[in-house]
């Protein structure tokens, strides 16, 4: 079954090229990509900062010097649940923003998608393009965001309570939390691209080519 | 050499629905196309040429009727096989060129080969070769917007031929080009048609295209009005041209 073989090959081979194409379309729509990446970055930075700050506070409460513990105990517990709520909201806003930007990208590239399908692209390949593009933005935004969020909070604690804090940083959990935040950022950017990608792949090539933007 | 059938269209119908109104665009097309034939489809605007092309090329689904490519019913193909058909069997050329704007001429030409699973080096080598054949050997690294309309269409022709297809479907390939450039594209298509034995099917308003055609299919309001052999055609071109002017 030589035909079958060829069809299989066609399916497997295109990952590297899909990656190259997504990278290029990010470059072409650089302005918008930067905005989307920035929004992911801010969301993740916010999330990381809340997680980091809670984690450092807890550590200080348990092991920290007496005077810092007293200050921390006066901060009410209620503010934490409010923070969680805010983080959730900001991440939701992120998803909406990503979806919106990917939808624009799909509309813009309708004809391009149609053409690619004429040339033999599978729906899977088209979906892969959009998911990859969004995931790439997610990876960059999340790493930058986690870094900013964590270092920001650490600096804040240092300024507020002095250099002793450095000895009470729960390094392992900080690492864990920022890893979690990065992961969540990437998952969110993929989630935001799923619907637009699905839409773009579902179009018949004839219809996609007809549509003028 | 026995004549092989590449395309067979049987009682093809296509309706579009605009709200509740049914628009019958194709009303039972019957057409058979042989390997190596050069066919022109002529007809007024809105007669259904593009719609017919989309059905033959597997780019849209007919409402009724069958399209066979190399004796295979296109409607029976699954997504993989359909992609394979579009990739390997058919080369498409459009009025608006439809190159991928972010890719160079060479990348545009190698894209269908990448989809076909051809290795990188091999596809680049072949891409350069084809671009040379269409006379763009010195423009391979240019993006579409850096090329003239005629040059862009040459890239599109090169792209259509990349996987050595059995059929070239060209929907008004000269529609956006001036007379001379259009003629060059037609000659290019005819050359490829003769050398490689691919079947070329083009839609056009352009009477100069008739010159190179083996057969001309006249379509009006979604049905085939008449099919003319090249021999009959010669006599009539004058008359046709009169018709157009009047
Ligand atoms: N997707 C669609 N939805 C609704 N109507 C359509 C659609 N595609 C085509 N039509 C209608 O079908 C008819 C035939 O269109 P088609 O594009 O096939 O004509 P054509 O012969 O290619 O014309 P032209 O020479 O101007 O390109 C037109 O009346 C058009 O309005
Ligand atoms: Mg048309």
CSV table of C-alpha atoms and ligand atoms in Angstrom, one decimal:
chain,number,residue,atom,x,y,z
A,1,UNK,CA,0.0,0.0,0.0
A,2,UNK,CA,2.3,2.7,-1.2
A,3,UNK,CA,-0.5,5.2,-1.3
A,4,UNK,CA,-1.3,4.7,2.3
A,5,UNK,CA,2.4,5.1,3.2
A,6,UNK,CA,2.5,8.4,1.4
A,7,UNK,CA,-0.6,9.7,3.1
A,8,UNK,CA,0.9,8.8,6.5
A,9,UNK,CA,4.1,10.5,5.7
A,10,UNK,CA,2.3,13.6,4.7
A,11,UNK,CA,0.6,13.7,8.1
A,12,UNK,CA,3.7,13.2,10.2
A,13,UNK,CA,6.3,15.4,8.6
A,14,UNK,CA,5.0,18.9,9.0
A,15,UNK,CA,5.6,19.7,12.7
A,16,UNK,CA,8.8,21.5,12.1
A,17,UNK,CA,7.4,23.5,9.3
A,18,UNK,CA,4.2,24.3,11.2
A,19,UNK,CA,6.5,25.7,13.9
A,20,UNK,CA,8.4,27.8,11.4
A,21,UNK,CA,5.2,29.1,9.8
A,22,UNK,CA,3.7,30.0,13.2
A,23,UNK,CA,6.8,31.8,14.2
A,24,UNK,CA,6.7,33.8,11.0
A,25,UNK,CA,3.1,34.8,11.4
A,26,UNK,CA,3.8,36.0,14.9
A,27,UNK,CA,6.6,38.1,13.4
A,28,UNK,CA,4.3,39.5,10.7
A,29,UNK,CA,1.6,40.5,13.1
A,30,UNK,CA,4.2,41.6,15.6
A,31,UNK,CA,2.3,44.5,17.1
A,32,UNK,CA,-0.7,42.4,18.0
A,33,UNK,CA,1.4,39.5,19.2
A,34,UNK,CA,3.2,41.8,21.6
A,35,UNK,CA,-0.1,43.0,23.0
A,36,UNK,CA,-1.4,39.4,23.5
A,37,UNK,CA,1.9,38.3,25.0
A,38,UNK,CA,1.9,41.3,27.3
A,39,UNK,CA,-1.6,40.4,28.5
A,40,UNK,CA,-0.6,36.9,29.2
A,41,UNK,CA,2.5,38.2,30.9
A,42,UNK,CA,0.5,40.5,33.1
A,43,UNK,CA,-1.9,37.8,34.1
A,44,UNK,CA,0.8,35.4,34.9
A,45,UNK,CA,2.8,38.1,36.7
A,46,UNK,CA,-0.2,38.8,38.9
A,47,UNK,CA,-0.8,35.2,39.6
A,48,UNK,CA,2.8,34.6,40.5
A,49,UNK,CA,3.0,37.6,42.7
A,50,UNK,CA,0.0,36.5,44.7
A,51,UNK,CA,1.2,33.0,45.1
A,52,UNK,CA,4.8,34.1,45.9
A,53,UNK,CA,3.7,36.7,48.4
A,54,UNK,CA,1.4,34.2,50.2
A,55,UNK,CA,4.2,31.7,50.3
A,56,UNK,CA,6.8,34.1,51.7
A,57,UNK,CA,4.3,35.4,54.2
A,58,UNK,CA,3.5,31.9,55.4
A,59,UNK,CA,7.1,31.1,55.8
A,60,UNK,CA,7.8,34.3,57.7
A,61,UNK,CA,4.8,33.6,59.9
A,62,UNK,CA,6.2,30.2,60.9
A,63,UNK,CA,9.9,30.8,61.1
A,64,UNK,CA,10.5,34.5,60.7
A,65,UNK,CA,11.7,37.0,63.3
A,66,UNK,CA,9.2,38.2,66.0
A,67,UNK,CA,8.7,41.8,64.8
A,68,UNK,CA,7.9,40.7,61.2
A,69,UNK,CA,5.4,38.1,62.5
A,70,UNK,CA,3.5,40.7,64.5
A,71,UNK,CA,3.1,42.9,61.4
A,72,UNK,CA,2.0,40.0,59.2
A,73,UNK,CA,-0.6,38.8,61.7
A,74,UNK,CA,-2.4,42.1,61.6
A,75,UNK,CA,-3.0,41.7,57.8
A,76,UNK,CA,-6.4,40.1,57.7
A,77,UNK,CA,-7.0,36.7,56.2
A,78,UNK,CA,-9.9,37.9,54.1
A,79,UNK,CA,-7.7,39.8,51.7
A,80,UNK,CA,-6.4,36.5,50.4
A,81,UNK,CA,-9.6,35.2,49.1
A,82,UNK,CA,-10.2,38.5,47.4
A,83,UNK,CA,-6.8,38.1,45.8
A,84,UNK,CA,-7.7,34.7,44.5
A,85,UNK,CA,-10.8,36.1,43.0
A,86,UNK,CA,-8.9,38.9,41.3
A,87,UNK,CA,-6.4,36.5,39.9
A,88,UNK,CA,-9.1,34.3,38.5
A,89,UNK,CA,-10.8,37.3,36.9
A,90,UNK,CA,-7.6,38.5,35.3
A,91,UNK,CA,-6.8,35.1,33.9
A,92,UNK,CA,-10.3,34.9,32.4
A,93,UNK,CA,-9.7,38.3,30.8
A,94,UNK,CA,-6.6,36.8,29.4
A,95,UNK,CA,-8.4,34.0,27.8
A,96,UNK,CA,-11.0,36.3,26.2
A,97,UNK,CA,-8.2,38.6,24.9
A,98,UNK,CA,-6.4,35.7,23.4
A,99,UNK,CA,-9.5,34.2,21.8
A,100,UNK,CA,-10.3,37.6,20.3
A,101,UNK,CA,-6.9,38.1,18.9
A,102,UNK,CA,-6.8,34.6,17.4
A,103,UNK,CA,-10.3,35.1,15.9
A,104,UNK,CA,-9.0,38.2,14.2
A,105,UNK,CA,-6.1,36.3,12.9
A,106,UNK,CA,-8.4,33.6,11.5
A,107,UNK,CA,-10.5,36.1,9.7
A,108,UNK,CA,-7.5,37.9,8.3
A,109,UNK,CA,-6.0,34.7,7.1
A,110,UNK,CA,-9.2,33.1,5.7
A,111,UNK,CA,-7.9,33.1,2.2
A,112,UNK,CA,-4.5,31.9,3.3
A,113,UNK,CA,-6.0,29.0,5.1
A,114,UNK,CA,-8.2,28.1,2.1
A,115,UNK,CA,-5.1,28.2,-0.1
A,116,UNK,CA,-3.1,26.0,2.2
A,117,UNK,CA,-6.0,23.5,2.2
A,118,UNK,CA,-6.0,23.6,-1.6
A,119,UNK,CA,-2.3,22.7,-1.5
A,120,UNK,CA,-3.0,19.7,0.6
A,121,UNK,CA,-2.9,20.9,4.2
A,122,UNK,CA,-5.0,18.8,6.6
A,123,UNK,CA,-7.4,20.4,9.0
A,124,UNK,CA,-5.0,19.1,11.7
A,125,UNK,CA,-2.2,21.2,10.3
A,126,UNK,CA,-4.3,24.3,10.3
A,127,UNK,CA,-5.3,23.8,13.9
A,128,UNK,CA,-1.7,23.1,14.8
A,129,UNK,CA,-0.7,26.4,13.2
A,130,UNK,CA,-3.0,28.4,15.4
A,131,UNK,CA,-2.5,26.5,18.6
A,132,UNK,CA,1.3,26.7,18.1
A,133,UNK,CA,1.2,30.4,17.4
A,134,UNK,CA,-0.8,31.0,20.6
A,135,UNK,CA,1.3,28.6,22.6
A,136,UNK,CA,4.4,30.4,21.6
A,137,UNK,CA,3.1,33.7,22.8
A,138,UNK,CA,1.9,31.9,25.9
A,139,UNK,CA,5.4,30.5,26.6
A,140,UNK,CA,7.1,33.8,26.2
A,141,UNK,CA,4.5,35.8,28.1
A,142,UNK,CA,4.3,33.3,31.0
A,143,UNK,CA,8.1,33.1,31.6
A,144,UNK,CA,8.5,36.8,31.5
A,145,UNK,CA,5.4,37.2,33.7
A,146,UNK,CA,6.4,34.6,36.3
A,147,UNK,CA,9.9,36.2,36.5
A,148,UNK,CA,8.5,39.7,36.9
A,149,UNK,CA,5.9,38.6,39.4
A,150,UNK,CA,8.3,36.7,41.6
A,151,UNK,CA,11.2,39.2,41.6
A,152,UNK,CA,8.7,42.0,42.1
A,153,UNK,CA,7.3,40.5,45.3
A,154,UNK,CA,10.7,39.5,46.6
A,155,UNK,CA,12.0,43.0,46.1
A,156,UNK,CA,8.8,44.4,47.8
A,157,UNK,CA,9.4,42.2,50.9
A,158,UNK,CA,13.0,43.1,51.0
A,159,UNK,CA,12.1,46.8,51.0
A,160,UNK,CA,9.4,46.4,53.5
A,161,UNK,CA,11.0,44.1,56.1
A,162,UNK,CA,14.7,44.5,55.3
A,163,UNK,CA,17.4,42.1,54.3
A,164,UNK,CA,16.6,39.4,56.8
A,165,UNK,CA,13.8,38.2,54.6
A,166,UNK,CA,16.4,36.8,52.3
A,167,UNK,CA,17.1,34.0,54.8
A,168,UNK,CA,13.4,33.1,55.0
A,169,UNK,CA,12.6,32.6,51.3
A,170,UNK,CA,10.9,29.3,50.7
A,171,UNK,CA,12.9,28.7,47.5
A,172,UNK,CA,11.5,25.3,46.7
A,173,UNK,CA,7.8,26.4,46.9
A,174,UNK,CA,8.6,29.6,45.0
A,175,UNK,CA,10.0,27.5,42.2
A,176,UNK,CA,7.0,25.3,42.4
A,177,UNK,CA,4.6,28.2,42.2
A,178,UNK,CA,6.3,29.9,39.3
A,179,UNK,CA,6.3,26.6,37.4
A,180,UNK,CA,2.6,26.3,38.1
A,181,UNK,CA,2.0,29.8,36.9
A,182,UNK,CA,4.0,29.3,33.7
A,183,UNK,CA,2.1,26.1,33.0
A,184,UNK,CA,-1.3,27.8,33.6
A,185,UNK,CA,-0.3,30.7,31.3
A,186,UNK,CA,0.5,28.2,28.5
A,187,UNK,CA,-2.6,26.2,29.1
A,188,UNK,CA,-4.7,29.4,29.0
A,189,UNK,CA,-3.2,30.6,25.7
A,190,UNK,CA,-3.9,27.2,24.1
A,191,UNK,CA,-7.4,27.2,25.4
A,192,UNK,CA,-8.0,30.7,23.9
A,193,UNK,CA,-6.8,29.4,20.5
A,194,UNK,CA,-8.9,26.2,20.4
A,195,UNK,CA,-12.2,27.8,19.2
A,196,UNK,CA,-10.7,30.0,16.5
A,197,UNK,CA,-8.5,27.2,15.3
A,198,UNK,CA,-11.5,24.9,15.1
A,199,UNK,CA,-13.5,27.5,13.2
A,200,UNK,CA,-10.7,28.0,10.7
A,201,UNK,CA,-10.2,24.3,10.1
A,202,UNK,CA,-13.8,23.6,9.5
A,203,UNK,CA,-14.3,25.9,6.5
A,204,UNK,CA,-14.5,24.3,3.1
A,205,UNK,CA,-11.6,25.6,1.0
A,206,UNK,CA,-13.9,27.1,-1.6
A,207,UNK,CA,-15.7,29.1,1.0
A,208,UNK,CA,-12.5,30.2,2.7
A,209,UNK,CA,-11.0,31.5,-0.6
A,210,UNK,CA,-14.2,33.3,-1.6
A,211,UNK,CA,-14.2,35.4,1.5
A,212,UNK,CA,-12.5,38.7,1.0
A,213,UNK,CA,-11.3,40.6,4.0
B,1,UNK,CA,-2.3,5.2,-26.9
B,2,UNK,CA,-5.8,4.7,-25.5
B,3,UNK,CA,-7.4,7.8,-24.2
B,4,UNK,CA,-7.7,7.8,-20.4
B,5,UNK,CA,-10.4,9.7,-18.6
B,6,UNK,CA,-9.1,11.9,-15.8
B,7,UNK,CA,-12.2,13.7,-14.9
B,8,UNK,CA,-15.8,12.6,-15.2
B,9,UNK,CA,-18.6,14.8,-14.0
B,10,UNK,CA,-22.0,13.2,-13.8
B,11,UNK,CA,-25.3,15.1,-13.4
B,12,UNK,CA,-23.6,17.6,-11.1
B,13,UNK,CA,-25.9,20.0,-9.3
B,14,UNK,CA,-25.2,22.7,-6.8
B,15,UNK,CA,-27.6,24.8,-4.9
B,16,UNK,CA,-26.9,27.6,-2.5
B,17,UNK,CA,-29.4,28.8,0.0
B,18,UNK,CA,-29.7,32.4,0.6
B,19,UNK,CA,-32.0,32.4,3.6
B,20,UNK,CA,-35.0,30.4,2.4
B,21,UNK,CA,-34.4,31.1,-1.3
B,22,UNK,CA,-32.8,28.2,-3.2
B,23,UNK,CA,-30.3,29.3,-5.8
B,24,UNK,CA,-29.6,26.7,-8.4
B,25,UNK,CA,-26.1,27.4,-9.7
B,26,UNK,CA,-25.3,24.2,-11.4
B,27,UNK,CA,-28.2,22.3,-13.0
B,28,UNK,CA,-26.9,19.0,-14.1
B,29,UNK,CA,-23.4,19.2,-15.7
B,30,UNK,CA,-22.1,16.2,-17.6
B,31,UNK,CA,-18.5,16.4,-18.6
B,32,UNK,CA,-15.6,14.1,-19.5
B,33,UNK,CA,-12.0,15.2,-19.7
B,34,UNK,CA,-9.2,13.1,-21.1
B,35,UNK,CA,-5.6,12.9,-19.9
B,36,UNK,CA,-3.5,15.5,-21.5
B,37,UNK,CA,-6.4,17.6,-22.8
B,38,UNK,CA,-6.4,21.4,-22.6
B,39,UNK,CA,-10.0,22.5,-22.0
B,40,UNK,CA,-11.4,26.0,-21.7
B,41,UNK,CA,-14.6,26.7,-20.0
B,42,UNK,CA,-16.3,29.8,-21.3
B,43,UNK,CA,-19.3,31.5,-20.0
B,44,UNK,CA,-20.7,34.8,-18.8
B,45,UNK,CA,-20.1,36.0,-15.3
B,46,UNK,CA,-22.3,34.2,-12.8
B,47,UNK,CA,-22.8,31.1,-15.1
B,48,UNK,CA,-21.2,28.8,-12.5
B,49,UNK,CA,-17.7,28.3,-13.8
B,50,UNK,CA,-16.0,28.9,-10.4
B,51,UNK,CA,-18.6,26.7,-8.7
B,52,UNK,CA,-17.9,23.9,-11.2
B,53,UNK,CA,-14.2,24.2,-10.6
B,54,UNK,CA,-14.6,24.0,-6.9
B,55,UNK,CA,-16.6,20.7,-7.3
B,56,UNK,CA,-14.0,19.2,-9.7
B,57,UNK,CA,-11.2,20.2,-7.5
B,58,UNK,CA,-12.7,18.8,-4.4
B,59,UNK,CA,-12.9,22.2,-2.8
B,60,UNK,CA,-16.6,22.1,-2.1
B,61,UNK,CA,-19.3,19.4,-2.0
B,62,UNK,CA,-21.9,19.0,-4.7
B,63,UNK,CA,-25.6,19.0,-3.8
B,64,UNK,CA,-26.2,16.1,-6.1
B,65,UNK,CA,-24.3,14.2,-8.7
B,66,UNK,CA,-20.8,12.7,-8.9
B,67,UNK,CA,-17.3,13.8,-9.7
B,68,UNK,CA,-14.7,11.1,-10.5
B,69,UNK,CA,-11.0,11.9,-10.6
B,70,UNK,CA,-9.1,9.0,-12.1
B,71,UNK,CA,-12.2,6.9,-11.7
B,72,UNK,CA,-12.3,7.6,-8.0
B,73,UNK,CA,-15.5,9.2,-6.6
B,74,UNK,CA,-14.4,12.3,-4.8
B,75,UNK,CA,-17.4,12.2,-2.4
B,76,UNK,CA,-16.2,8.9,-1.0
B,77,UNK,CA,-12.8,10.2,0.1
B,78,UNK,CA,-12.0,10.8,3.7
B,79,UNK,CA,-10.2,13.9,4.9
B,80,UNK,CA,-6.7,12.4,4.4
B,81,UNK,CA,-7.4,11.1,1.0
B,82,UNK,CA,-9.0,14.4,0.0
B,83,UNK,CA,-6.0,16.3,1.2
B,84,UNK,CA,-3.8,13.9,-0.7
B,85,UNK,CA,-5.9,14.4,-3.9
B,86,UNK,CA,-5.6,18.2,-3.6
B,87,UNK,CA,-1.9,17.9,-3.0
B,88,UNK,CA,-0.8,15.4,-5.5
B,89,UNK,CA,-3.4,15.1,-8.2
B,90,UNK,CA,-4.5,18.7,-8.7
B,91,UNK,CA,-2.7,21.9,-9.1
B,92,UNK,CA,-4.8,25.1,-8.6
B,93,UNK,CA,-4.3,28.5,-10.1
B,94,UNK,CA,-6.5,31.4,-9.1
B,95,UNK,CA,-7.4,34.7,-10.6
B,96,UNK,CA,-6.1,36.5,-7.5
B,97,UNK,CA,-2.9,34.4,-7.4
B,98,UNK,CA,-3.5,33.4,-3.8
B,99,UNK,CA,0.2,33.2,-2.8
B,100,UNK,CA,1.0,33.1,0.9
B,101,UNK,CA,2.1,36.7,1.5
B,102,UNK,CA,4.5,35.9,4.3
B,103,UNK,CA,6.5,33.4,2.2
B,104,UNK,CA,9.1,33.9,-0.5
B,105,UNK,CA,8.5,32.7,-4.0
B,106,UNK,CA,10.5,29.6,-3.3
B,107,UNK,CA,8.7,28.9,0.0
B,108,UNK,CA,5.4,29.2,-1.8
B,109,UNK,CA,6.5,26.7,-4.4
B,110,UNK,CA,7.9,24.3,-1.8
B,111,UNK,CA,4.9,24.4,0.4
B,112,UNK,CA,2.8,21.8,-1.5
B,113,UNK,CA,5.9,19.6,-1.6
B,114,UNK,CA,6.2,19.8,2.1
B,115,UNK,CA,2.6,18.8,2.5
B,116,UNK,CA,3.4,15.9,0.1
B,117,UNK,CA,6.1,14.7,2.5
B,118,UNK,CA,9.1,15.6,0.2
B,119,UNK,CA,12.3,16.3,2.2
B,120,UNK,CA,13.5,19.8,2.6
B,121,UNK,CA,16.6,19.7,0.4
B,122,UNK,CA,14.8,17.9,-2.4
B,123,UNK,CA,11.9,20.3,-2.3
B,124,UNK,CA,14.2,23.3,-2.4
B,125,UNK,CA,16.1,21.9,-5.3
B,126,UNK,CA,13.0,21.1,-7.2
B,127,UNK,CA,11.4,24.4,-6.3
B,128,UNK,CA,14.3,26.3,-7.8
B,129,UNK,CA,14.2,24.2,-10.9
B,130,UNK,CA,10.5,24.9,-11.5
B,131,UNK,CA,10.9,28.6,-10.8
B,132,UNK,CA,13.6,28.6,-13.4
B,133,UNK,CA,11.3,26.9,-15.9
B,134,UNK,CA,8.7,29.7,-15.4
B,135,UNK,CA,11.4,32.3,-15.9
B,136,UNK,CA,11.8,33.4,-12.3
B,137,UNK,CA,15.2,31.9,-11.5
B,138,UNK,CA,16.4,35.3,-10.3
B,139,UNK,CA,13.5,36.1,-8.0
B,140,UNK,CA,13.3,33.1,-5.8
B,141,UNK,CA,13.8,34.9,-2.6
B,142,UNK,CA,11.3,37.6,-3.3
B,143,UNK,CA,8.0,38.0,-1.4
B,144,UNK,CA,4.8,38.2,-3.4
B,145,UNK,CA,4.4,41.9,-2.8
B,146,UNK,CA,7.8,42.5,-4.4
B,147,UNK,CA,6.7,40.9,-7.6
B,148,UNK,CA,4.5,42.1,-10.4
B,149,UNK,CA,1.1,40.5,-11.1
B,150,UNK,CA,2.5,38.5,-13.9
B,151,UNK,CA,5.4,37.3,-11.9
B,152,UNK,CA,3.1,36.4,-9.0
B,153,UNK,CA,1.0,34.3,-11.4
B,154,UNK,CA,4.1,32.6,-12.6
B,155,UNK,CA,4.9,31.7,-9.0
B,156,UNK,CA,1.4,30.3,-8.7
B,157,UNK,CA,1.9,28.3,-11.9
B,158,UNK,CA,5.1,26.9,-10.5
B,159,UNK,CA,3.4,26.1,-7.3
B,160,UNK,CA,0.6,24.3,-9.1
B,161,UNK,CA,3.1,22.1,-10.9
B,162,UNK,CA,5.2,21.4,-7.9
B,163,UNK,CA,3.9,17.9,-7.2
B,164,UNK,CA,3.6,17.0,-10.9
B,165,UNK,CA,-0.2,16.8,-10.8
B,166,UNK,CA,-2.4,15.1,-13.3
B,167,UNK,CA,-4.8,18.0,-13.6
B,168,UNK,CA,-4.3,21.8,-13.5
B,169,UNK,CA,-7.4,23.8,-12.6
B,170,UNK,CA,-7.0,27.4,-13.5
B,171,UNK,CA,-9.9,29.7,-12.7
B,172,UNK,CA,-9.5,32.9,-14.8
B,173,UNK,CA,-5.7,32.8,-14.5
B,174,UNK,CA,-5.3,35.8,-16.7
B,175,UNK,CA,-8.2,37.8,-15.2
B,176,UNK,CA,-6.0,40.2,-13.3
B,177,UNK,CA,-3.2,40.5,-15.9
B,178,UNK,CA,-2.7,42.7,-19.0
B,179,UNK,CA,-3.0,41.2,-22.4
B,180,UNK,CA,0.6,40.4,-23.0
B,181,UNK,CA,1.3,39.0,-19.6
B,182,UNK,CA,-1.9,37.0,-19.8
B,183,UNK,CA,-0.8,35.5,-23.0
B,184,UNK,CA,2.6,34.6,-21.5
B,185,UNK,CA,0.9,32.7,-18.7
B,186,UNK,CA,-1.4,30.9,-21.2
B,187,UNK,CA,1.6,29.9,-23.3
B,188,UNK,CA,3.4,28.7,-20.2
B,189,UNK,CA,0.4,26.5,-19.3
B,190,UNK,CA,0.2,25.2,-22.8
B,191,UNK,CA,3.9,24.3,-22.8
B,192,UNK,CA,3.5,22.4,-19.5
B,193,UNK,CA,0.5,20.7,-20.9
B,194,UNK,CA,2.4,19.5,-24.0
B,195,UNK,CA,5.6,18.6,-22.2
B,196,UNK,CA,4.2,16.9,-19.1
B,197,UNK,CA,0.9,15.7,-20.5
B,198,UNK,CA,-1.2,17.2,-17.7
B,199,UNK,CA,-4.8,18.0,-18.3
B,200,UNK,CA,-5.4,21.7,-18.1
B,201,UNK,CA,-8.8,23.0,-17.3
B,202,UNK,CA,-9.2,26.8,-17.4
B,203,UNK,CA,-12.1,29.1,-17.0
B,204,UNK,CA,-12.0,32.4,-18.8
B,205,UNK,CA,-13.7,35.2,-20.5
B,206,UNK,CA,-10.7,35.7,-22.7
B,207,UNK,CA,-11.1,34.6,-26.3
B,208,UNK,CA,-7.4,34.4,-26.8
B,209,UNK,CA,-7.3,31.4,-24.5
B,210,UNK,CA,-9.4,29.5,-27.1
B,211,UNK,CA,-6.4,29.3,-29.4
B,212,UNK,CA,-4.6,26.8,-27.3
B,213,UNK,CA,-7.6,24.8,-26.3
B,214,UNK,CA,-8.3,21.3,-27.5
B,215,UNK,CA,-12.0,21.7,-26.6
B,216,UNK,CA,-14.1,24.6,-25.4
B,217,UNK,CA,-17.0,24.1,-23.1
B,218,UNK,CA,-19.6,26.8,-23.2
B,219,UNK,CA,-21.6,27.1,-20.0
B,220,UNK,CA,-24.6,29.3,-19.4
B,221,UNK,CA,-26.9,29.5,-16.4
B,222,UNK,CA,-25.5,26.3,-14.8
B,223,UNK,CA,-25.8,24.0,-17.8
B,224,UNK,CA,-23.5,23.2,-20.7
B,225,UNK,CA,-24.7,24.9,-23.7
B,226,UNK,CA,-22.3,23.2,-26.2
B,227,UNK,CA,-18.9,21.7,-26.4
B,228,UNK,CA,-16.7,22.5,-29.4
B,229,UNK,CA,-13.7,20.7,-30.7
B,230,UNK,CA,-10.7,22.7,-31.7
B,231,UNK,CA,-11.3,22.0,-35.4
B,232,UNK,CA,-14.8,23.6,-35.3
B,233,UNK,CA,-13.6,26.4,-33.3
B,234,UNK,CA,-11.2,27.9,-35.8
B,235,UNK,CA,-14.1,28.7,-38.1
B,236,UNK,CA,-16.1,30.4,-35.4
B,237,UNK,CA,-13.7,32.6,-33.6
B,238,UNK,CA,-14.5,35.5,-35.8
B,239,UNK,CA,-18.2,35.1,-35.2
B,240,UNK,CA,-17.6,34.8,-31.4
B,241,UNK,CA,-15.6,37.9,-31.4
B,242,UNK,CA,-18.4,39.7,-33.2
B,243,UNK,CA,-20.8,38.4,-30.5
B,244,UNK,CA,-18.6,39.8,-27.7
B,245,UNK,CA,-18.4,43.2,-29.3
B,246,UNK,CA,-22.1,43.4,-29.9
C,1,LIG,N1,-21.0,30.6,-1.6
C,1,LIG,C1,-22.1,31.1,-2.3
C,1,LIG,N2,-23.2,31.4,-1.8
C,1,LIG,C2,-24.2,31.9,-2.5
C,1,LIG,N3,-24.2,32.0,-3.8
C,1,LIG,C3,-23.1,31.7,-4.5
C,1,LIG,C4,-22.0,31.2,-3.8
C,1,LIG,N4,-21.0,31.0,-4.7
C,1,LIG,C5,-21.5,31.3,-5.9
C,1,LIG,N5,-22.8,31.7,-5.8
C,1,LIG,C6,-23.6,32.2,-6.9
C,1,LIG,O1,-23.5,31.2,-7.9
C,1,LIG,C7,-23.5,31.9,-9.2
C,1,LIG,C8,-22.4,31.4,-10.0
C,1,LIG,O2,-21.2,31.9,-9.4
C,1,LIG,P1,-19.7,31.5,-9.9
C,1,LIG,O3,-18.8,32.2,-9.1
C,1,LIG,O4,-19.6,30.0,-10.1
C,1,LIG,O5,-19.8,32.2,-11.4
C,1,LIG,P2,-18.6,32.4,-12.4
C,1,LIG,O6,-19.1,31.7,-13.7
C,1,LIG,O7,-17.3,31.9,-11.9
C,1,LIG,O8,-18.6,33.9,-12.7
C,1,LIG,P3,-17.3,34.8,-12.9
C,1,LIG,O9,-17.0,34.7,-14.4
C,1,LIG,O10,-17.8,36.2,-12.6
C,1,LIG,O11,-16.2,34.4,-12.0
C,1,LIG,C9,-23.6,33.3,-8.9
C,1,LIG,O12,-24.9,33.8,-9.1
C,1,LIG,C10,-23.2,33.5,-7.4
C,1,LIG,O13,-23.9,34.5,-6.9
C,2,LIG,MG1,-15.5,32.8,-11.3
